[in-house]
Coordinates of C-alpha atoms in Angstrom, one line a residue:
F161 CA 148.9 34.1 -50.4
Q162 CA 151.1 31.8 -52.9
T163 CA 152.6 33.5 -55.7
T164 CA 154.7 32.7 -58.6
T165 CA 156.1 34.4 -61.5
L166 CA 156.6 33.7 -65.5
P167 CA 157.6 31.5 -67.0
F168 CA 155.5 29.0 -65.5
S169 CA 155.1 25.6 -66.5
T170 CA 154.1 22.1 -64.8
S171 CA 153.5 18.6 -65.7
F172 CA 150.6 17.5 -63.1
D173 CA 153.2 14.9 -62.3
C174 CA 151.8 12.2 -59.9
G175 CA 152.2 13.5 -56.0
S176 CA 154.3 16.3 -57.6
A177 CA 153.9 19.6 -54.6
D178 CA 153.5 21.9 -57.2
N179 CA 149.5 20.3 -57.6
L180 CA 148.9 21.2 -54.3
Q181 CA 148.8 24.8 -55.4
W182 CA 145.8 24.7 -57.8
Q183 CA 142.4 25.2 -55.7
F184 CA 139.4 24.0 -56.4
N185 CA 135.5 24.7 -56.2
H186 CA 133.5 21.7 -56.9
D187 CA 130.3 20.2 -57.2
K188 CA 129.5 18.9 -53.6
R189 CA 126.7 16.1 -54.5
A190 CA 128.0 12.9 -53.7
G191 CA 129.5 11.2 -57.3
A192 CA 129.6 14.1 -58.9
P193 CA 132.1 15.1 -61.1
K194 CA 135.5 17.0 -59.8
W195 CA 138.3 18.6 -61.1
G196 CA 141.8 16.4 -60.1
F197 CA 144.8 15.0 -61.0
D198 CA 145.0 11.1 -61.3
A199 CA 146.7 8.8 -63.7
A200 CA 143.8 7.1 -65.5
P201 CA 144.1 7.9 -69.6
S202 CA 142.6 10.1 -71.5
P203 CA 140.4 7.4 -74.3
P204 CA 142.1 6.4 -76.0
A205 CA 146.2 7.0 -74.5
Y206 CA 148.0 8.4 -72.7
H207 CA 149.9 11.9 -73.4
S208 CA 152.4 11.7 -70.8
K209 CA 152.7 7.8 -68.7
G210 CA 152.2 10.7 -65.2
C211 CA 148.6 12.2 -63.5
S212 CA 146.8 14.5 -66.4
L213 CA 144.5 17.3 -64.5
N214 CA 140.6 16.3 -65.5
F215 CA 137.1 16.9 -65.2
N216 CA 134.8 13.2 -64.7
T217 CA 133.9 11.4 -61.7
N218 CA 135.2 11.1 -58.2
S219 CA 135.9 7.1 -57.9
G220 CA 137.1 7.0 -54.8
G221 CA 140.7 6.1 -53.1
T222 CA 144.4 8.1 -54.2
N223 CA 145.8 10.1 -56.7
G224 CA 150.0 9.5 -56.8
G225 CA 150.1 11.0 -53.4
S226 CA 148.6 14.4 -53.8
S227 CA 145.8 15.5 -51.5
N228 CA 142.9 16.1 -53.9
G229 CA 141.2 12.6 -54.3
N230 CA 141.3 9.7 -57.5
Y231 CA 138.8 10.4 -60.0
S232 CA 139.4 7.9 -63.0
K233 CA 136.3 7.2 -64.7
S234 CA 136.1 8.4 -67.8
S235 CA 132.9 10.3 -67.9
F236 CA 131.7 13.2 -66.0
A237 CA 127.6 11.0 -65.3
C238 CA 125.1 12.6 -63.2
P239 CA 126.2 12.6 -59.4
D240 CA 124.5 9.5 -57.4
A241 CA 121.8 11.5 -56.0
K242 CA 120.0 12.4 -59.4
P243 CA 118.5 10.5 -62.3
K244 CA 120.2 10.0 -65.4
S245 CA 117.5 11.8 -66.3
S246 CA 118.0 14.5 -64.1
K247 CA 117.9 17.9 -66.3
V248 CA 120.6 18.9 -63.3
G249 CA 124.0 19.8 -64.3
V250 CA 127.2 19.8 -63.2
E251 CA 130.1 22.6 -63.0
G252 CA 133.6 22.5 -61.5
S253 CA 136.5 25.1 -61.1
A254 CA 140.1 24.9 -60.7
F255 CA 142.5 27.7 -60.2
A256 CA 146.1 27.8 -61.3
P257 CA 148.7 29.1 -59.0
A258 CA 148.7 33.2 -58.7
I259 CA 151.5 34.9 -61.1
D260 CA 153.0 38.3 -60.5
A261 CA 153.7 39.9 -63.5
R262 CA 153.7 43.6 -61.5
G263 CA 157.8 43.6 -63.3
L264 CA 156.9 43.1 -66.8
A265 CA 156.8 46.1 -69.5
D266 CA 153.3 47.2 -70.0
D267 CA 153.8 45.9 -73.6
A268 CA 154.4 42.3 -73.1
A269 CA 152.4 39.3 -74.5
V270 CA 151.4 36.7 -72.1
R271 CA 150.2 33.3 -73.6
V272 CA 148.9 30.4 -72.0
S273 CA 149.3 26.8 -73.3
F274 CA 148.6 23.5 -72.9
M275 CA 147.6 19.7 -74.0
L276 CA 144.3 18.5 -74.3
A277 CA 142.0 15.5 -74.7
G278 CA 138.6 14.6 -73.9
K279 CA 135.3 14.6 -75.5
W280 CA 131.8 16.6 -74.9
G281 CA 129.5 18.6 -76.9
Q282 CA 131.0 22.5 -76.6
G283 CA 128.0 25.0 -76.7
T284 CA 125.2 22.3 -76.6
G285 CA 125.1 21.5 -73.1
A286 CA 128.4 21.7 -72.2
N287 CA 130.9 24.3 -72.0
F288 CA 134.6 24.2 -71.3
S289 CA 136.0 27.6 -70.8
L290 CA 139.7 30.2 -69.6
Y291 CA 138.7 32.5 -67.1
L292 CA 141.0 35.4 -65.8
S293 CA 142.0 37.7 -62.5
K294 CA 143.9 40.4 -62.6
D295 CA 143.5 41.2 -59.2
G296 CA 145.2 37.5 -57.6
G297 CA 142.0 35.7 -57.7
A298 CA 138.7 38.1 -55.9
N299 CA 137.3 38.3 -59.4
F300 CA 137.4 36.6 -62.7
S301 CA 135.8 37.1 -65.9
Q302 CA 135.9 34.7 -69.3
F303 CA 138.5 35.5 -71.7
G304 CA 138.8 32.0 -73.5
S305 CA 136.8 29.0 -75.1
V306 CA 137.5 25.4 -75.7
V307 CA 135.9 24.4 -79.1
T308 CA 135.2 20.4 -79.7
G309 CA 132.3 18.6 -80.4
K310 CA 133.6 15.3 -81.0
S311 CA 136.7 13.0 -79.3
V312 CA 139.6 15.3 -79.1
L313 CA 143.6 12.8 -79.1
W314 CA 146.1 15.0 -77.3
Q315 CA 146.4 18.6 -79.4
R316 CA 147.6 21.7 -77.6
V317 CA 145.5 24.6 -77.0
Y318 CA 146.9 28.3 -76.8
A319 CA 145.2 31.6 -75.5
D320 CA 146.3 34.8 -75.4
V321 CA 146.4 36.1 -71.6
P322 CA 145.3 40.1 -71.9
G323 CA 146.7 42.7 -70.0
V324 CA 148.2 41.2 -67.4
A325 CA 150.8 42.9 -67.6
G326 CA 152.0 45.0 -64.0
K327 CA 149.1 42.8 -61.9
V328 CA 149.1 39.6 -60.0
F329 CA 147.0 37.6 -62.2
R330 CA 145.5 34.0 -61.7
I331 CA 143.6 31.4 -64.6
A332 CA 141.1 29.2 -64.1
L333 CA 140.0 26.4 -65.9
H334 CA 136.0 26.0 -65.6
F335 CA 133.8 22.9 -67.0
V336 CA 129.7 23.4 -66.7
T337 CA 127.1 21.5 -67.9
T338 CA 123.8 22.3 -68.2
G339 CA 122.2 18.8 -67.6
C340 CA 123.8 15.4 -67.8
E341 CA 121.6 13.5 -69.0
N342 CA 123.9 12.8 -72.0
N343 CA 127.3 13.1 -70.2
A344 CA 127.5 9.2 -69.7
D345 CA 129.6 8.3 -72.8
Q346 CA 131.6 11.4 -72.2
T347 CA 134.7 12.1 -70.8
G348 CA 135.5 15.8 -70.3
P349 CA 138.5 17.6 -70.9
F350 CA 142.0 16.0 -69.6
I351 CA 144.7 18.4 -69.7
D352 CA 148.6 17.9 -69.5
D353 CA 152.0 20.1 -69.9
L354 CA 150.4 23.3 -69.0
R355 CA 152.8 26.4 -69.6
V356 CA 152.1 30.6 -69.0
H357 CA 154.7 32.7 -70.5
L358 CA 155.5 35.9 -72.5
N359 CA 154.3 35.3 -76.2
N360 CA 158.5 36.4 -77.6
C361 CA 160.6 35.4 -79.8
K362 CA 163.7 35.8 -82.4
V363 CA 163.2 33.4 -84.7
D364 CA 160.8 30.3 -85.7
A365 CA 163.1 27.8 -83.6
D366 CA 161.7 29.7 -80.7
C367 CA 158.3 28.7 -81.1
D368 CA 158.6 25.2 -81.6
D369 CA 155.2 23.7 -80.0
K370 CA 157.0 20.3 -80.3
N371 CA 153.4 19.7 -82.5
L372 CA 154.0 17.5 -85.7
C373 CA 151.1 19.3 -86.9
T374 CA 151.4 22.5 -86.9
K375 CA 154.0 25.2 -89.0
D376 CA 155.2 27.1 -85.8
T377 CA 156.5 30.6 -87.2
C378 CA 158.0 33.8 -85.1
D379 CA 156.4 37.3 -86.1
A380 CA 159.8 38.9 -86.4
V381 CA 158.3 42.4 -85.9
K382 CA 156.1 41.2 -83.0
A383 CA 157.9 39.4 -81.4
Q384 CA 155.7 36.8 -81.5
C385 CA 154.5 33.3 -81.7
N386 CA 151.8 31.9 -84.6
N387 CA 150.9 28.2 -83.8
A388 CA 148.8 27.4 -87.0

């Protein structure tokens, strides 16, 4: 399989060849929400004017030149084949390209970050989690959970990626609901400007996350950024 190296970054631009490196595992029912790329804004605004990666209802059509469909509706309601009172949930995963970290030192610290927007009831029937494979994508286990129970305007989310030095690893974004009867007024997650990089720094300026709401500092002893 195709691999990339650190640092890895993508803005999910419409029609970008980088989008074709992503793979998806979808609910196969007609009308079920899916991960995909499109230029639909996460209400009430875009992070950028281009496409984002998002999980919501498939409305058909094209997607800025990529081959993964156009998911432009701002909800992740029940599939068409099920009534709105259905307790059957929906689920989907988006798999980033495999990253070759076999040249990293054993103590290297790796971090993933991305811009996030959307709305869902985390832990109350809907869960957005990060999964990690350390064998190139054969086996995955959860390493992070993204909590939101209300509408999220664009903000940067961080997670340390554990134990990947010397490995070929892959990150997956996973969204699942236990039921779909209350999903119609939700949006699901919207992702933009995703980065996987070494968490190393020398001065505070190395840690600038371009977010005016966080204080960006460098722990000079550990050479690690803190964005709080």
